[in-house]
Structure formats: C-alpha cells, structure tokens
Coordinates of C-alpha atoms in Angstrom, one line a residue:
M177 CA 9.3 31.7 -67.6
K178 CA 8.9 31.7 -64.0
L179 CA 7.5 28.5 -64.2
K180 CA 11.2 27.3 -64.7
D181 CA 12.9 29.6 -62.5
T182 CA 10.7 28.7 -59.5
W183 CA 11.6 25.0 -60.6
N184 CA 15.4 25.5 -60.8
K185 CA 15.2 27.1 -57.4
Y186 CA 13.9 23.8 -55.4
N187 CA 14.8 21.2 -58.1
P188 CA 16.0 18.5 -55.5
S189 CA 18.9 17.8 -57.0
A190 CA 19.8 21.9 -58.1
L191 CA 19.8 22.4 -54.7
G192 CA 22.1 19.2 -54.2
R193 CA 24.4 20.5 -56.5
R194 CA 24.1 24.5 -54.9
A195 CA 25.2 23.2 -51.4
A196 CA 28.2 21.2 -53.1
D197 CA 28.9 24.1 -54.5
R198 CA 28.6 26.5 -51.8
F199 CA 30.4 23.3 -48.8
P200 CA 33.4 21.9 -50.3
V201 CA 32.6 18.6 -48.1
M202 CA 29.1 17.6 -49.3
K203 CA 30.9 18.2 -52.8
Q204 CA 34.2 15.8 -51.8
I205 CA 31.9 13.5 -49.8
S206 CA 29.2 13.3 -53.4
G207 CA 32.7 12.1 -54.6
W208 CA 33.2 9.0 -52.9
L209 CA 29.7 8.2 -53.0
G210 CA 30.2 8.1 -56.6
W211 CA 32.9 6.2 -56.7
L212 CA 31.0 3.7 -54.1
N213 CA 28.3 3.7 -57.2
P214 CA 28.0 -0.2 -58.2
G215 CA 26.2 0.9 -61.1
R216 CA 29.3 3.0 -61.7
Y217 CA 31.2 -0.6 -62.7
I218 CA 28.5 -2.3 -63.3
K219 CA 27.0 -2.0 -66.8
R220 CA 24.1 -3.8 -68.9
L221 CA 27.2 -5.8 -70.4
D222 CA 28.1 -7.3 -67.0
R223 CA 24.7 -7.4 -65.3
Y224 CA 23.6 -9.9 -68.4
I225 CA 27.2 -12.7 -68.1
I226 CA 26.4 -12.4 -64.2
R227 CA 23.3 -13.0 -64.4
K228 CA 24.2 -15.9 -66.8
F229 CA 26.9 -17.1 -64.9
I230 CA 25.0 -17.6 -61.3
G231 CA 22.2 -19.2 -62.6
T232 CA 24.2 -21.7 -64.6
Y233 CA 26.0 -22.3 -61.4
I234 CA 22.2 -22.9 -58.9
F235 CA 21.3 -24.7 -61.8
A236 CA 24.7 -27.2 -61.5
I237 CA 24.1 -27.3 -57.6
A238 CA 20.6 -27.9 -57.6
L239 CA 20.8 -30.9 -60.2
I240 CA 24.4 -32.5 -59.0
I241 CA 22.9 -32.2 -55.4
S242 CA 20.2 -33.9 -56.6
I243 CA 21.8 -37.1 -57.8
S244 CA 23.4 -37.4 -55.1
I245 CA 21.3 -37.1 -52.8
V246 CA 19.3 -40.1 -54.9
F247 CA 23.2 -42.1 -55.2
D248 CA 22.7 -41.8 -50.8
V249 CA 19.3 -42.4 -50.4
N250 CA 19.6 -46.0 -52.4
E251 CA 22.1 -46.5 -50.3
N252 CA 20.8 -45.8 -46.6
L253 CA 17.9 -46.9 -47.4
A254 CA 17.9 -49.8 -44.9
K255 CA 20.1 -47.9 -42.4
F256 CA 17.4 -45.5 -41.7
S257 CA 15.0 -48.5 -41.7
E258 CA 16.8 -51.3 -40.4
Y259 CA 17.7 -48.1 -37.3
K260 CA 13.9 -46.2 -37.3
A261 CA 15.1 -43.3 -38.3
P262 CA 12.2 -40.8 -38.3
L263 CA 11.4 -38.8 -41.0
K264 CA 11.6 -35.9 -40.0
A265 CA 15.2 -36.8 -38.7
I266 CA 15.5 -37.8 -42.6
V267 CA 14.9 -34.7 -44.2
F268 CA 15.5 -32.2 -41.7
D269 CA 18.5 -33.7 -39.4
Y270 CA 20.2 -35.2 -42.4
Y271 CA 19.4 -33.6 -46.1
M272 CA 18.8 -30.3 -45.3
N273 CA 22.4 -30.1 -43.9
F274 CA 23.3 -32.8 -46.0
V275 CA 23.3 -30.6 -48.9
P276 CA 24.7 -27.0 -48.0
Y277 CA 27.9 -29.5 -46.1
F278 CA 28.5 -31.3 -50.4
A279 CA 27.3 -28.3 -52.5
N280 CA 30.0 -26.1 -50.4
L281 CA 32.0 -29.0 -50.1
F282 CA 32.6 -29.1 -54.1
S283 CA 31.4 -25.1 -54.7
P284 CA 35.1 -24.8 -57.1
L285 CA 33.8 -28.7 -59.1
F286 CA 30.1 -26.5 -59.1
V287 CA 31.2 -22.5 -60.4
F288 CA 34.1 -24.8 -63.0
I289 CA 30.9 -26.1 -64.9
A290 CA 29.3 -23.4 -64.7
V291 CA 31.9 -21.1 -66.4
I292 CA 32.9 -24.2 -68.7
F293 CA 29.2 -24.6 -69.6
F294 CA 27.6 -21.1 -70.4
T295 CA 31.2 -19.2 -72.0
S296 CA 31.4 -22.5 -74.2
K297 CA 28.0 -21.6 -75.0
L298 CA 28.5 -17.9 -75.3
A299 CA 31.2 -18.3 -78.0
G300 CA 29.0 -21.1 -79.5
N301 CA 26.4 -18.2 -80.6
S302 CA 29.8 -15.3 -81.9
E303 CA 28.6 -13.5 -78.8
I304 CA 31.9 -13.4 -77.4
I305 CA 33.4 -12.6 -80.8
S306 CA 30.8 -9.5 -80.9
M307 CA 32.4 -8.1 -77.7
L308 CA 35.8 -8.5 -78.7
A309 CA 34.8 -7.4 -82.7
A310 CA 33.2 -4.3 -80.5
G311 CA 36.1 -2.6 -78.6
I312 CA 36.1 -5.1 -76.0
S313 CA 39.3 -6.1 -74.8
F314 CA 39.3 -9.6 -73.3
R315 CA 40.6 -8.1 -70.1
R316 CA 37.1 -5.9 -69.6
L317 CA 35.2 -9.0 -70.2
I318 CA 36.1 -11.3 -67.6
R319 CA 35.2 -8.6 -65.3
P320 CA 31.8 -9.5 -64.8
Y321 CA 33.3 -13.1 -64.2
M322 CA 35.0 -11.3 -60.9
F323 CA 32.3 -9.7 -59.6
S324 CA 30.1 -13.5 -59.8
C325 CA 33.1 -14.5 -58.0
V326 CA 33.1 -12.6 -54.8
L327 CA 29.4 -13.1 -54.3
I328 CA 30.2 -16.8 -54.4
S329 CA 33.1 -16.6 -52.4
G330 CA 31.9 -15.4 -49.8
L331 CA 28.7 -16.8 -49.2
S332 CA 30.8 -19.6 -49.6
F333 CA 33.2 -18.4 -46.9
Y334 CA 29.9 -17.7 -44.2
L335 CA 28.3 -20.6 -44.7
S336 CA 32.3 -23.1 -44.0
A337 CA 32.9 -20.8 -41.8
Y338 CA 29.2 -20.2 -39.4
V339 CA 27.2 -21.6 -40.3
I340 CA 27.5 -25.4 -41.5
P341 CA 29.1 -26.0 -38.9
H342 CA 25.8 -26.1 -36.2
G343 CA 24.6 -28.4 -39.3
T344 CA 27.1 -31.1 -39.0
V345 CA 26.9 -31.4 -35.2
I346 CA 23.5 -31.5 -36.5
R347 CA 24.4 -34.5 -38.9
Q348 CA 26.7 -36.2 -37.1
N349 CA 24.8 -37.4 -33.8
F350 CA 22.2 -37.9 -36.8
E351 CA 24.8 -40.5 -37.9
T352 CA 25.3 -42.2 -35.1
L353 CA 21.5 -42.9 -34.1
Y354 CA 20.4 -44.2 -38.0
K355 CA 23.4 -44.6 -39.5
N356 CA 25.0 -46.6 -36.7
K357 CA 28.9 -44.7 -36.9
K358 CA 30.4 -45.3 -34.1
K359 CA 31.9 -42.5 -32.6
N360 CA 34.9 -41.6 -30.2
T361 CA 33.5 -41.3 -26.7
S362 CA 36.2 -41.9 -24.5
A363 CA 39.8 -40.7 -24.2
E364 CA 42.7 -43.0 -22.1
N365 CA 45.4 -41.6 -20.7
V366 CA 45.1 -38.1 -21.1
Q367 CA 47.4 -35.4 -20.1
L368 CA 48.0 -31.8 -20.7
Q369 CA 48.3 -27.9 -19.8
V370 CA 45.6 -26.8 -17.9
G371 CA 47.7 -23.4 -16.7
K372 CA 50.8 -21.9 -15.9
G373 CA 52.4 -24.8 -14.0
V374 CA 49.6 -27.1 -13.7
I375 CA 48.9 -29.6 -15.1
A376 CA 46.1 -32.7 -15.6
Y377 CA 46.3 -36.3 -15.8
M378 CA 43.5 -38.8 -16.1
K379 CA 43.6 -42.8 -16.9
L380 CA 39.7 -43.1 -17.9
Y381 CA 37.3 -40.2 -19.9
D382 CA 34.0 -41.2 -20.5
N383 CA 32.3 -38.5 -22.8
T384 CA 28.5 -39.9 -22.9
I385 CA 28.7 -38.8 -19.4
K386 CA 31.2 -36.4 -18.7
K387 CA 33.0 -38.8 -16.3
G388 CA 37.0 -39.3 -15.7
Y389 CA 39.2 -41.4 -13.8
G390 CA 41.5 -42.2 -11.9
F391 CA 42.3 -37.7 -11.6
C392 CA 45.7 -35.9 -10.6
L393 CA 46.4 -32.0 -11.1
Y394 CA 49.8 -31.7 -10.1
K395 CA 51.3 -27.2 -9.7
F396 CA 54.7 -26.8 -10.6
E397 CA 56.0 -24.1 -9.0
N398 CA 59.9 -22.9 -10.4
K399 CA 60.1 -26.0 -12.0
K400 CA 59.3 -27.8 -8.6
L401 CA 55.6 -29.5 -6.8
V402 CA 54.2 -27.3 -4.6
S403 CA 50.3 -29.3 -5.0
H404 CA 49.5 -32.7 -5.9
M405 CA 45.9 -32.7 -6.1
T406 CA 44.1 -36.9 -6.6
A407 CA 40.8 -38.0 -7.2
S408 CA 38.7 -41.3 -7.7
E409 CA 36.8 -39.3 -9.6
I410 CA 36.1 -35.9 -11.4
Q411 CA 32.8 -35.3 -12.7
Y412 CA 32.0 -31.9 -15.6
D413 CA 28.9 -29.7 -14.7
T414 CA 26.6 -29.3 -18.1
I415 CA 24.2 -27.3 -15.6
S416 CA 26.8 -24.7 -15.1
D417 CA 26.0 -20.6 -16.0
S418 CA 30.2 -20.7 -17.3
K419 CA 32.7 -23.3 -18.2
Y420 CA 35.4 -25.2 -16.6
H421 CA 34.0 -26.0 -13.4
W422 CA 34.1 -29.9 -12.8
K423 CA 32.8 -31.3 -9.3
A424 CA 35.4 -33.9 -7.7
M425 CA 34.6 -36.5 -5.9
D426 CA 36.6 -37.9 -3.2
W427 CA 39.6 -36.2 -3.1
K428 CA 42.6 -35.4 -1.8
I429 CA 44.9 -32.2 -2.0
R430 CA 49.1 -32.4 -0.8
Q431 CA 50.6 -29.5 0.0
L432 CA 54.4 -29.8 0.1
R433 CA 56.2 -26.1 2.1
G434 CA 59.8 -27.7 1.9
L435 CA 60.0 -30.7 3.4
R436 CA 56.7 -29.9 5.4
E437 CA 53.4 -31.2 4.2
K438 CA 49.9 -30.5 4.2
I439 CA 47.0 -33.4 3.0
T440 CA 43.3 -32.1 3.2
S441 CA 41.1 -34.8 1.9
G442 CA 37.0 -34.7 1.4
I443 CA 34.0 -36.2 -0.3
T444 CA 33.0 -33.5 -2.9
K445 CA 34.9 -30.6 -4.2
D446 CA 34.0 -28.2 -7.2
T447 CA 37.1 -26.5 -8.2
V448 CA 37.2 -24.7 -11.5
L449 CA 39.8 -25.9 -14.5
Q450 CA 40.3 -25.0 -17.9
M451 CA 39.2 -28.0 -20.1
E452 CA 36.7 -29.1 -21.4
P453 CA 35.2 -32.3 -22.8
T454 CA 36.2 -31.1 -26.4
D455 CA 40.0 -30.7 -24.7
L456 CA 39.7 -34.4 -23.9
V457 CA 38.4 -36.6 -26.1
Y458 CA 39.0 -35.7 -30.6
S459 CA 36.1 -37.5 -32.8
K460 CA 36.7 -37.6 -36.6
G461 CA 35.9 -34.4 -38.0
Q462 CA 35.7 -33.0 -34.7
Q463 CA 37.1 -29.7 -36.4
E464 CA 34.6 -29.4 -38.9
T465 CA 32.0 -28.5 -36.3
F466 CA 33.9 -26.1 -34.9
T467 CA 33.6 -22.3 -36.2
S468 CA 35.9 -20.4 -37.4
P469 CA 35.6 -18.5 -34.1
Q470 CA 36.2 -21.6 -32.6
L471 CA 38.8 -22.9 -34.3
L472 CA 40.6 -19.7 -33.2
D473 CA 40.1 -20.2 -29.5
Y474 CA 40.9 -24.1 -29.8
I475 CA 44.4 -23.7 -31.6
S476 CA 45.2 -20.6 -29.0
K477 CA 44.1 -22.6 -26.3
Q478 CA 46.1 -25.5 -27.2
I479 CA 49.2 -24.6 -28.1
D480 CA 49.8 -23.0 -24.9
R481 CA 48.4 -26.8 -23.7
G482 CA 51.6 -27.4 -25.9
S483 CA 49.7 -29.8 -26.7
G484 CA 50.7 -31.7 -30.0
N485 CA 46.6 -32.4 -31.9
V486 CA 46.4 -29.0 -33.5
V487 CA 47.1 -29.2 -37.2
Q488 CA 44.1 -30.7 -38.3
Y489 CA 42.3 -27.9 -36.5
Q490 CA 45.5 -25.3 -38.3
V491 CA 44.2 -26.7 -41.7
E492 CA 40.5 -26.6 -41.5
Y493 CA 40.8 -22.7 -40.5
H494 CA 43.1 -21.9 -44.0
K495 CA 41.3 -24.7 -45.7
R496 CA 38.5 -22.4 -45.8
I497 CA 39.8 -19.5 -46.8
A498 CA 41.8 -20.9 -49.2
S499 CA 38.8 -22.4 -50.6
S500 CA 36.6 -19.1 -51.2
F501 CA 39.8 -18.3 -52.8
A502 CA 39.5 -20.9 -55.4
S503 CA 36.7 -19.8 -56.7
F504 CA 38.4 -17.0 -58.8
I505 CA 41.8 -18.9 -60.0
L506 CA 39.2 -21.5 -61.5
T507 CA 36.7 -18.8 -63.0
I508 CA 40.3 -17.6 -65.0
I509 CA 40.7 -20.7 -65.9
G510 CA 38.0 -21.3 -67.3
V511 CA 36.7 -18.1 -69.6
S512 CA 40.3 -18.4 -70.7
L513 CA 39.3 -21.8 -71.8
S514 CA 36.3 -21.5 -72.9
S515 CA 35.7 -19.0 -75.1
R516 CA 37.9 -19.3 -78.4
K517 CA 34.4 -20.7 -80.5
R518 CA 35.8 -23.9 -82.0
K519 CA 34.7 -27.4 -83.5
G520 CA 33.5 -30.2 -81.2
G521 CA 31.3 -28.4 -79.1
M522 CA 31.9 -27.5 -75.1
G523 CA 32.4 -31.9 -74.6
L524 CA 36.1 -31.6 -74.4
Y525 CA 35.8 -28.0 -72.4
L526 CA 33.4 -29.8 -69.8
G527 CA 35.8 -33.0 -70.0
I528 CA 38.7 -30.3 -68.7
G529 CA 37.1 -28.7 -66.4
L530 CA 36.0 -32.2 -65.1
A531 CA 39.6 -33.6 -65.0
L532 CA 40.7 -29.9 -63.2
S533 CA 38.2 -29.3 -60.6
F534 CA 38.6 -32.7 -59.3
G535 CA 42.0 -32.0 -59.7
Y536 CA 42.4 -29.6 -57.7
I537 CA 40.7 -31.1 -55.0
M538 CA 42.2 -34.6 -54.9
L539 CA 45.8 -32.2 -54.6
Q540 CA 43.6 -29.8 -51.9
T541 CA 43.8 -33.2 -50.0
V542 CA 46.5 -35.1 -50.3
S543 CA 48.4 -31.6 -48.8
S544 CA 46.2 -32.2 -46.5
T545 CA 47.9 -35.0 -45.6
F546 CA 51.1 -34.2 -45.2
A547 CA 50.2 -30.9 -42.7
I548 CA 49.1 -33.8 -40.3
N549 CA 51.6 -36.8 -41.7
A550 CA 54.8 -34.9 -42.9
N551 CA 55.4 -32.0 -40.7
T552 CA 54.2 -29.8 -43.7
P553 CA 52.5 -26.0 -42.9
P554 CA 49.7 -25.5 -42.5
I555 CA 49.1 -22.9 -44.2
L556 CA 51.4 -23.9 -47.0
A557 CA 49.5 -27.2 -47.2
A558 CA 45.6 -25.5 -47.2
W559 CA 47.0 -23.2 -49.9
L560 CA 49.3 -25.3 -51.8
P561 CA 46.3 -25.7 -55.3
N562 CA 45.3 -22.8 -55.7
I563 CA 49.2 -21.9 -55.7
I564 CA 49.8 -24.6 -58.4
F565 CA 46.2 -23.9 -60.1
A566 CA 47.3 -19.6 -59.3
F567 CA 50.3 -20.6 -61.6
V568 CA 47.7 -22.6 -64.3
A569 CA 45.3 -20.0 -64.7
Y570 CA 48.3 -16.5 -65.3
F571 CA 49.5 -19.3 -67.9
C572 CA 46.3 -19.5 -70.0
Y573 CA 45.1 -16.0 -69.3
R574 CA 48.3 -14.5 -71.0
K575 CA 47.5 -17.2 -74.3
A576 CA 43.8 -16.9 -74.1
P577 CA 43.7 -13.3 -76.6
N578 CA 45.8 -14.6 -78.6

C-alpha cells in the first residue's frame, strides 16, 4: 500500500495532473497541446490510406520519370556526343535537375494517377465497402487523402518556389553549351526607368560581356530636362560587393540650369544605376530561374519602371501557388470516380484520370497564353484551371455517396 502511494505521489502523469489542477494556465496549455497532437486526428485507417497514397505517388513518379529519361537520352545522345558533353555534367548538371523539374511540373498528373490506381484497388478488394458499412462517411473517408495532399502540396510549392529555380539555371546553361540551344544574350534600343524621373537608354547591350554601347541617361524634374549624360560604353561591375555598379567610358554630362549649361567630361566614371543585366535582356524561360521572392522583387521593380515585360513573371508567380492547390482538387475528383466497385476494373478510371489531368495541364498552358497575349489578368489566368476543375470536383463529390 505504501509502495502504491509513493508511486502515485511521484508518478509524472499524476504530477502533471496535479500541476494542471493547481495552475489553470497550465491546464489550458495542456488542452491546446492536445488539440495540436497529430494522433488526435490521424487514426490507423488514416495511416493506412496515407501510406498507400504516398507510396503509389512515389512509384508513379519513379516509373514515368524513368521512361522520360530513357526517351530523352535516346533523343539527345547524338547531341551529347557531338558537343562532347562530359558524363559528370550530363548526370549532375542536366538529369539531376531534369528530374525534379518535370516531376514537379506534372505532379498533379502523378497525384491523380496515384489516387485512381490505389483507390480502384481498394474498391475492387471491397475495402471501401467495408469502411462505409462500418459507419464511416464518405467525407470521413476523404480526410486521409487531404492529409496526404497537404504534404504533397507543401513539398511541391517549396520545390517550385525555392529549389527548382536554382537547378533550372544549371540545366539551361548545360543546354546552351551541349545541346546548342541558343540563348538570347543581347538587346537593342533598351529604354527603362531607373529612378524617379531618371530614364536610361542603350543602343546595344551584350549580356555575354555585360557591356552596353551608345548609353544615355536623362534626368527630369517637374517634366523638364535638368541633366543629360552620354557614354560610348558602359560596363557592369560583376565583382562589386553590392549591386547596380556600372563604369562609364568616354562620358559627358550636360547640366541644364535655366538658360545656362554646364558640361563635364572624362574617360572613365564609376556610377550607381538602379538596373541590372537581368533587367536588360530577356531570354525564354527566364522567369523559371527566379525564386518566388526574386520574382516578387523583379515584378515590383518592373512595374515601378513602367515596363510591359512583366506579365509572364506574374503568371509564373501565381501559377506556383495555384499548381500546389491542384492536388486537392484532382484528388477529390479521383476518389469520387474510383471509390465505387464496378465491372471492368480500373482501366476506365485510369483513362478518365489521364484525360482530366492532361486537360488540366492544357488549360493551364492556354490560360497562361491568354494572359500574355490577350491581356487576361495574370492571377485569373493562373487560377482559372483550378476554378473550372473545382466545380467538376464539387459535382463528383456530391454524386459519389450515391
């Protein structure tokens, strides 16, 4: 009896209960921690479905990407040999960045295939019938699917926003060197606003050597020209510790003060201009090389300058967010279509799943084109596929329990 009393006195759980009774704040914190405990929401059934979902998703990615790599090697092997691409660069610079890029690009397709595949198998084995017969509602059945989508969508957004852009730079540089994909490295007649009332102009800019020719800088105050700088050449300082450093050669500055004019000139002059090489030359797919914070910074800067070359960057930024939410929509459609046991197996569902997934990807591409060429708002263009397929998902969800 004494031993039992001693155990109850010093038992950690009993101590915790006594402390919670004495201090209401600790009791409240303990309640909050209970609500945050994942075990409160994820039961054995949820773990079973999540394991099936994630496992099938990874298997689908591995299978399809492996096939894509085989076709890509077969297509580009001659170019790799022609341009003498080293094996290390092929593996680590190209394919190590090829895999995450295309896996993330077609992630909604892989999610849909995974859901159709393993849910049809569960239905074929009468497991879903048993779950529903045990009193589990269709809404409760979808919950572990949504948990899986949270993991997949979070990973997809993190990769597209922060990881893949760095790899895309390496992959594009490899393609320029060893696949002879021409990259735009020059621009003519470039004009942009680099400050309030300050306009820069270059007749020609070569991004290979980071040098511009025929440079002019106009400064206005109250819509009147107060300063005019010209330089035969202007060189971007790539080794400077900070951004925006340029060196002007053979320069001349005219300062206008009413009817008076002051002219100064020199051979070289270091100056700070609010522009970078990325602001002067645009190459196809450049928006994919920026992380999401860099995209926001670039978009804000270009809007302030009055540049019209910003729509594709806005579409890319919103598309990264919208694509991560596509997993939820396509999962609801997939579960609703394949949760019923029917004759003919899963072949019909896989066909429908592929058609819907490719329809989503095609609609995403078409809406992006509308934003760039037809003045559609970028945020609407990025979210339009999700909006349309959300109605399809709602219809399928309402019909599925019946």
